[in-house]
GROMACS .gro file of C-alpha atoms in nm:
model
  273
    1UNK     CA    1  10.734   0.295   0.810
    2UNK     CA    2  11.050   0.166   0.995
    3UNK     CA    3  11.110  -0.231   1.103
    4UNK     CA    4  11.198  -0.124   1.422
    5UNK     CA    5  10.789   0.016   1.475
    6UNK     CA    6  10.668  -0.310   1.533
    7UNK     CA    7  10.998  -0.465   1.658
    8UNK     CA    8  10.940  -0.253   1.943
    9UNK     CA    9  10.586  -0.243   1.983
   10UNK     CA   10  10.605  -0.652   1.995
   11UNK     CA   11  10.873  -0.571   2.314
   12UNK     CA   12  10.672  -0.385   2.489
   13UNK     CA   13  10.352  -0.635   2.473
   14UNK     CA   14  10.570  -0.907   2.522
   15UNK     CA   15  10.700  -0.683   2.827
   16UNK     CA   16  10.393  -0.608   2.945
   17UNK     CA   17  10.205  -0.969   2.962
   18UNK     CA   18  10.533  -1.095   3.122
   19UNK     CA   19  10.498  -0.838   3.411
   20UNK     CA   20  10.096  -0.857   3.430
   21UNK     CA   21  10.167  -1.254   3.483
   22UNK     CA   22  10.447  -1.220   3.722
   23UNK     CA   23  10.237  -0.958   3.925
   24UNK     CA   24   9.908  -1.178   3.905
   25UNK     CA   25  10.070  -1.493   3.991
   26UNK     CA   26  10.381  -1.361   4.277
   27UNK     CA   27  10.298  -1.366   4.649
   28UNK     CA   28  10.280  -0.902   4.729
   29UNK     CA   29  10.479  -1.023   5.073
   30UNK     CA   30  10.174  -1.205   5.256
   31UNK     CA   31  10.284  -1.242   5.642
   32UNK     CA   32  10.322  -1.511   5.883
   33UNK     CA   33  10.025  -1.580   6.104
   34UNK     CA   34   9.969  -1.667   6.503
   35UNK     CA   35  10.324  -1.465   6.578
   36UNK     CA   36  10.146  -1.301   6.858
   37UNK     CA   37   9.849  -1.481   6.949
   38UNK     CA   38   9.706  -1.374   7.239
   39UNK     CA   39   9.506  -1.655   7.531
   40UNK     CA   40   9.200  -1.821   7.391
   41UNK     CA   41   8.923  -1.766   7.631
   42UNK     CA   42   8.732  -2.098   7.697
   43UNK     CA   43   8.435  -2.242   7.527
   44UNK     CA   44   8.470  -1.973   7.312
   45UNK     CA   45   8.695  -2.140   6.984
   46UNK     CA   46   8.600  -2.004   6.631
   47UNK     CA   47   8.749  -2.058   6.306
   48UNK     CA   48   8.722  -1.805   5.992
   49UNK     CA   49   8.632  -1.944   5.660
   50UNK     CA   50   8.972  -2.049   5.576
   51UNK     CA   51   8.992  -2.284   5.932
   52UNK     CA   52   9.226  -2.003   6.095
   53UNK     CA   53   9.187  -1.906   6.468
   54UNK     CA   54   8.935  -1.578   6.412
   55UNK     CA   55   8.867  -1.362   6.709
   56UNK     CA   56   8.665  -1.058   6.742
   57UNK     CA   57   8.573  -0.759   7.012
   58UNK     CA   58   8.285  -1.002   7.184
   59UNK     CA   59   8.559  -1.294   7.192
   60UNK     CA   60   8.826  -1.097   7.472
   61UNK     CA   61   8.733  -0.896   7.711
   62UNK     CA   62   9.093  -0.691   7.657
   63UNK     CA   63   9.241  -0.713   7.324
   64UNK     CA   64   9.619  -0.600   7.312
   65UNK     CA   65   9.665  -0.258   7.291
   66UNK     CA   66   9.835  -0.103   6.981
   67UNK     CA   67  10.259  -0.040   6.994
   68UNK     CA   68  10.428   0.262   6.890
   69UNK     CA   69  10.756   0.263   6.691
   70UNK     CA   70  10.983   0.533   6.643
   71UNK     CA   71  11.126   0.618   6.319
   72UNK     CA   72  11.318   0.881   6.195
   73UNK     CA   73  11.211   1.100   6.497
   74UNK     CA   74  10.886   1.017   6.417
   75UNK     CA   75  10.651   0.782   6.624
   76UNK     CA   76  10.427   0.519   6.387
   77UNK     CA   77  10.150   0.288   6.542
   78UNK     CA   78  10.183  -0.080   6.519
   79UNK     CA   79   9.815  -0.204   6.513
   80UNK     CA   80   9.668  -0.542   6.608
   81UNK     CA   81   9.548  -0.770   6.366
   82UNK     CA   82   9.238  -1.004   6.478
   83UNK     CA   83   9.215  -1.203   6.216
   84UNK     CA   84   9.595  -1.312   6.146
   85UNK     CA   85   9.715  -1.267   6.525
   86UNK     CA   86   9.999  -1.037   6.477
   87UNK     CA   87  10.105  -0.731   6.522
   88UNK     CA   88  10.125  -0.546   6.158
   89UNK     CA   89  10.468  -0.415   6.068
   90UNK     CA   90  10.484  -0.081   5.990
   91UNK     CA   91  10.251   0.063   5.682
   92UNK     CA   92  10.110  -0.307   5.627
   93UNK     CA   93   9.753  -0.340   5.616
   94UNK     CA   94   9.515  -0.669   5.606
   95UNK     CA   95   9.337  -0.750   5.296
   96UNK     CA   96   8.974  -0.819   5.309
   97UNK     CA   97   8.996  -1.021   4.956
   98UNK     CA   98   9.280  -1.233   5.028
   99UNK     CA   99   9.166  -1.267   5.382
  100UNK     CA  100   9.626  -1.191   5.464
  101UNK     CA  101   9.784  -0.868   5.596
  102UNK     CA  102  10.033  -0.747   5.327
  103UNK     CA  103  10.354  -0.626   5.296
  104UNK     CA  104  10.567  -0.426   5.137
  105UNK     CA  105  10.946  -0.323   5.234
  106UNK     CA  106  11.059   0.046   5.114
  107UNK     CA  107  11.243   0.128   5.444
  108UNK     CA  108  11.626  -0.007   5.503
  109UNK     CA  109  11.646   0.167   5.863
  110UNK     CA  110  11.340   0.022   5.969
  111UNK     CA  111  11.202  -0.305   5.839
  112UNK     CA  112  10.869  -0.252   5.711
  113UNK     CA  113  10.524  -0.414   5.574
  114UNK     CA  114  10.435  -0.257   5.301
  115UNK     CA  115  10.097  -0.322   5.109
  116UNK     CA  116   9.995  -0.089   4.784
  117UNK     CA  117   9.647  -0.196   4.717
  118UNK     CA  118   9.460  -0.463   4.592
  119UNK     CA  119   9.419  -0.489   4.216
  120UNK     CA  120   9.079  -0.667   4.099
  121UNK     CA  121   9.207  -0.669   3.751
  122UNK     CA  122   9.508  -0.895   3.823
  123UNK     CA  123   9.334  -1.074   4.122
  124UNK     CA  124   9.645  -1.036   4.355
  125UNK     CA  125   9.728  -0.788   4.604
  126UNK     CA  126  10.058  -0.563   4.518
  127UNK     CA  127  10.309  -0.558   4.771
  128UNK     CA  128  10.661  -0.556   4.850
  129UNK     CA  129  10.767  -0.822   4.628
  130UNK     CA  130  10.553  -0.779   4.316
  131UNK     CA  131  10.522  -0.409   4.307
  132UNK     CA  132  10.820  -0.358   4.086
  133UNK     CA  133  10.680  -0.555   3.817
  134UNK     CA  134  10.320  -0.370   3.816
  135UNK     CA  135  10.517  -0.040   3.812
  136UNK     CA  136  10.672  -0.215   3.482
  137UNK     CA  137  10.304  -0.367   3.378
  138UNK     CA  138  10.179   0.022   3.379
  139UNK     CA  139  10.465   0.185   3.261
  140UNK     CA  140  10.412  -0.074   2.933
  141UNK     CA  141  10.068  -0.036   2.942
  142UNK     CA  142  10.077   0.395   2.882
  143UNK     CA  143  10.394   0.350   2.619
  144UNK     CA  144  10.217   0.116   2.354
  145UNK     CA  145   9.870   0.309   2.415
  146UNK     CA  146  10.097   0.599   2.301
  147UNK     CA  147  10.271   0.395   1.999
  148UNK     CA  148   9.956   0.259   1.842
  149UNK     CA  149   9.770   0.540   1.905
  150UNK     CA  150  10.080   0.786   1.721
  151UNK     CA  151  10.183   0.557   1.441
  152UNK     CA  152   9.801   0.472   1.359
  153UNK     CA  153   9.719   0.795   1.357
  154UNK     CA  154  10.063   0.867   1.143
  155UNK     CA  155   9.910   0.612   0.905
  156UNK     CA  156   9.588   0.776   0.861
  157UNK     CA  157   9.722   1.126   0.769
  158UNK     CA  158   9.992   1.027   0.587
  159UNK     CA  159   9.705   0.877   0.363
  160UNK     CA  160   9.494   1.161   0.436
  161UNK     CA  161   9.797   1.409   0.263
  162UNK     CA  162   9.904   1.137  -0.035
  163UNK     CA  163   9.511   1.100  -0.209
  164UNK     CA  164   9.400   1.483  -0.091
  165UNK     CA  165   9.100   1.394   0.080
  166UNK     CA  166   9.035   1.259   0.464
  167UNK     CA  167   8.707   1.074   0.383
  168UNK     CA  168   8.925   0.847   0.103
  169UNK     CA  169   9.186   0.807   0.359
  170UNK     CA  170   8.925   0.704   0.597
  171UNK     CA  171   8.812   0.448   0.358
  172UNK     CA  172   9.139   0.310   0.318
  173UNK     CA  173   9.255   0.247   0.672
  174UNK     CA  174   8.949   0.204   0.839
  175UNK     CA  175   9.126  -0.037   1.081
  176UNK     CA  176   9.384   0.259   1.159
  177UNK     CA  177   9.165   0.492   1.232
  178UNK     CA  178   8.959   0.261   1.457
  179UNK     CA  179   9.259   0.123   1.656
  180UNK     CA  180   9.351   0.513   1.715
  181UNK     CA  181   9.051   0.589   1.810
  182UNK     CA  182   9.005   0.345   2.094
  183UNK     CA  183   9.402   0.414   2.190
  184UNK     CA  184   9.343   0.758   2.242
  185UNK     CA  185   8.981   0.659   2.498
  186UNK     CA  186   9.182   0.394   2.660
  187UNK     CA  187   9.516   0.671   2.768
  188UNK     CA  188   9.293   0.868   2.952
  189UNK     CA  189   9.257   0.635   3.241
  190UNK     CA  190   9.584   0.462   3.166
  191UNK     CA  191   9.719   0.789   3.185
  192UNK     CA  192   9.602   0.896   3.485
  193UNK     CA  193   9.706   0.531   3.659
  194UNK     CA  194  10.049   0.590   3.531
  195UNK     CA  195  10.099   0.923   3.643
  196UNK     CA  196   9.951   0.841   3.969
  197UNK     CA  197  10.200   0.553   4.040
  198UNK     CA  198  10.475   0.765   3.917
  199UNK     CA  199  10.371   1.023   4.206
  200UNK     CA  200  10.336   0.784   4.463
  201UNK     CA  201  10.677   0.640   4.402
  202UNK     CA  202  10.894   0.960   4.392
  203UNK     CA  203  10.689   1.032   4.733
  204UNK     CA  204  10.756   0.717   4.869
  205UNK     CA  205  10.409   0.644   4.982
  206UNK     CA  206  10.164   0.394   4.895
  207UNK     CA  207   9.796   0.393   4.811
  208UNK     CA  208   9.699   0.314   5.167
  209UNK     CA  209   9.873   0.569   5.291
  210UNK     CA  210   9.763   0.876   5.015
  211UNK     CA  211   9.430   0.774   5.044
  212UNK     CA  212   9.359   0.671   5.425
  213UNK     CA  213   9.581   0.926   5.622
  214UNK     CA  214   9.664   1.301   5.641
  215UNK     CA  215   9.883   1.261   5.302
  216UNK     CA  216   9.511   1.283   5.138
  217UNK     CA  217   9.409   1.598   5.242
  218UNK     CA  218   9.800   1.758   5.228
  219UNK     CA  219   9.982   1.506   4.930
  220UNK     CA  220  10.364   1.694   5.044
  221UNK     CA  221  10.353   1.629   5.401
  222UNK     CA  222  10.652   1.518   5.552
  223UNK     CA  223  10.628   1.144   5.675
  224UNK     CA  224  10.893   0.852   5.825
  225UNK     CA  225  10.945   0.720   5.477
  226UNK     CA  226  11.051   0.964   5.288
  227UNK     CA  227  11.409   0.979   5.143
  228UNK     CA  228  11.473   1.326   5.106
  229UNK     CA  229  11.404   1.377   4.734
  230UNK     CA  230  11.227   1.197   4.436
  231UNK     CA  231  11.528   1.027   4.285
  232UNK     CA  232  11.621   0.824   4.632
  233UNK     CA  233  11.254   0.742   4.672
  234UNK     CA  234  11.266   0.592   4.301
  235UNK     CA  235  11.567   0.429   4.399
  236UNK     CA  236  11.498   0.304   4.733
  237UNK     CA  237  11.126   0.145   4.594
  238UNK     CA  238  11.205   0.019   4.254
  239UNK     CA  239  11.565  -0.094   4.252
  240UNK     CA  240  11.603  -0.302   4.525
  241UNK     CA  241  11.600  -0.668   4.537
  242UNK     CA  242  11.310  -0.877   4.599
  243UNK     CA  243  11.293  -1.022   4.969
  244UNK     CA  244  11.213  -1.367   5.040
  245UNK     CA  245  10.848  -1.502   5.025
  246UNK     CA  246  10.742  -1.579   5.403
  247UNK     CA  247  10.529  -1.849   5.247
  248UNK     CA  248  10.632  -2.241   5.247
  249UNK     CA  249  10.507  -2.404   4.960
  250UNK     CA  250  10.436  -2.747   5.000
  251UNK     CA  251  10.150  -2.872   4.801
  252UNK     CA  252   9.842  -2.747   4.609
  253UNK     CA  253   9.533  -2.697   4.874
  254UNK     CA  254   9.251  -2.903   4.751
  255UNK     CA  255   8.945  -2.610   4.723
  256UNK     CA  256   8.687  -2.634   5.052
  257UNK     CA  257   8.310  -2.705   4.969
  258UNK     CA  258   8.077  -2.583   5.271
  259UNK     CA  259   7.841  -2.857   5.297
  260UNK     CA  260   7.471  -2.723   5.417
  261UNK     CA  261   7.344  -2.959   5.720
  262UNK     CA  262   7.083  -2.789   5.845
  263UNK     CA  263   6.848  -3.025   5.741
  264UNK     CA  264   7.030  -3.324   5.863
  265UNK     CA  265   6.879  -3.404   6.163
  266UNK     CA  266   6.501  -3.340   6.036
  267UNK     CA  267   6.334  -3.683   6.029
  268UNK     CA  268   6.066  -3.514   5.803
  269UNK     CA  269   6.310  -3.417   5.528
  270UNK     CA  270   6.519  -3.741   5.551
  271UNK     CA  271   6.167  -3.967   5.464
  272UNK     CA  272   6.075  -3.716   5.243
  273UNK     CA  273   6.384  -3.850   5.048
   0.00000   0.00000   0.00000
């Protein structure tokens, strides 16, 4: 077997742990808060689980209406976010893990908020500014399932044709036969994900947007976003430069311990102490 076999393979892991940390660990494009807040009513001052302002439908009696936007002939709803007080750019959406509304910007005639999804497996939303390198982490992920899964199988009938027999060959690369074996389970969903991501991007639409609105039930129709064919989409979405995280970084934030005092002003519980 060639040098360059493993030469490569070791790339491509390399590769692909370099872009699974960079995704896992690179703000998606998490936006500002409070840029429209709207009046407080009194007595009536709440704070989410993170200590930001938190409002809900019982809070106001009139919560501002959603905005309309037109691009490309086309008219797309701004909606109002309770939670972060703003209104969301264009095809951002809040996340109910990371407790932010998410961006991501595809669009140069129309600045846009962008958010793919949120991936439990990397513990990060992907956005605008680490989507790029989780196209990469996939992309990586289907090519070595396909080497190690080829060349181990290579190795196995190779044997299979130099002793005559499949059960010796078996017996002499066990661990080739094993390691193809779970390659060839583990492409079917990695597969799948790839291909996916590959049709999303030369449709310029996200996961939100294929899964949550009319591009579910008809993939090819025509929306604000699109660039007219598959190679500008591909362009527009993975060839740009990053943008600029919206987030100051200052200092690490100390985690927050709820403290239970239910039971501090029972006289019974305090002697029985």
């Amino acid at each position: 077997m060639s040098p360059a076999v493993p030469i490569v393979f070791a790339y491509l892991f390399v590769l692909a742990l370099a872009s699974m940390l960079k995704t896992s660990w690179t703000d998606p494009g998490i936006l500002p808060r409070n840029l429209d807040k709207i009046a407080q009513p009194e007595n009536q001052s709440r704070e989410d689980t993170y200590g930001y302002p938190y409002s809900s439908m019982s809070d106001y009696s009139i919560l501002p209406s959603p905005k309309e936007v037109m691009i490309k002939g086309m008219l797309v709803r701004l909606k109002y976010c309770e939670t972060c007080c703003i209104y969301r750019p264009p095809r951002a959406s809040h996340c109910r893990q990371c407790n932010n509304c998410v961006g991501r910007d595809m669009l140069i005639v129309y600045k846009t908020e962008n958010e793919d999804h949120h991936c439990i497996w990397l513990n990060n939303c992907v956005g605008k500014r680490n989507y790029k390198s989780f196209f990469t982490f996939v992309i990586c992920c289907f090519l070595l399932c396909c080497l190690a899964a080829a060349f181990s199988l290579y190795q196995v009938i190779f044997t299979a044709l130099d002793t005559g027999s499949f059960q010796i060959a078996l017996q002499r690369e066990p661990v080739s036969f094993a390691v193809a074996l779970f390659c060839l389970i583990l492409l079917l969903p990695v597969s799948c994900l790839t291909g996916y991501h590959c049709f999303l991007v030369m449709r310029g639409v996200t996961t939100h947007e294929q899964l949550r609105s009319n591009l579910a039930a008809n993939p090819f129709e025509e929306h604000p976003f699109d660039f007219g064919n598959p190679l500008s989409n591909m362009i527009h979405v993975l060839c740009r430069p990053r943008n600029k995280s919206y987030i100051g970084r200052r200092k690490f934030v100390e985690e927050i311990y709820e403290i239970d005092t239910s039971n501090v002003n029972n006289p019974l519980t305090s002697l029985s102490h």
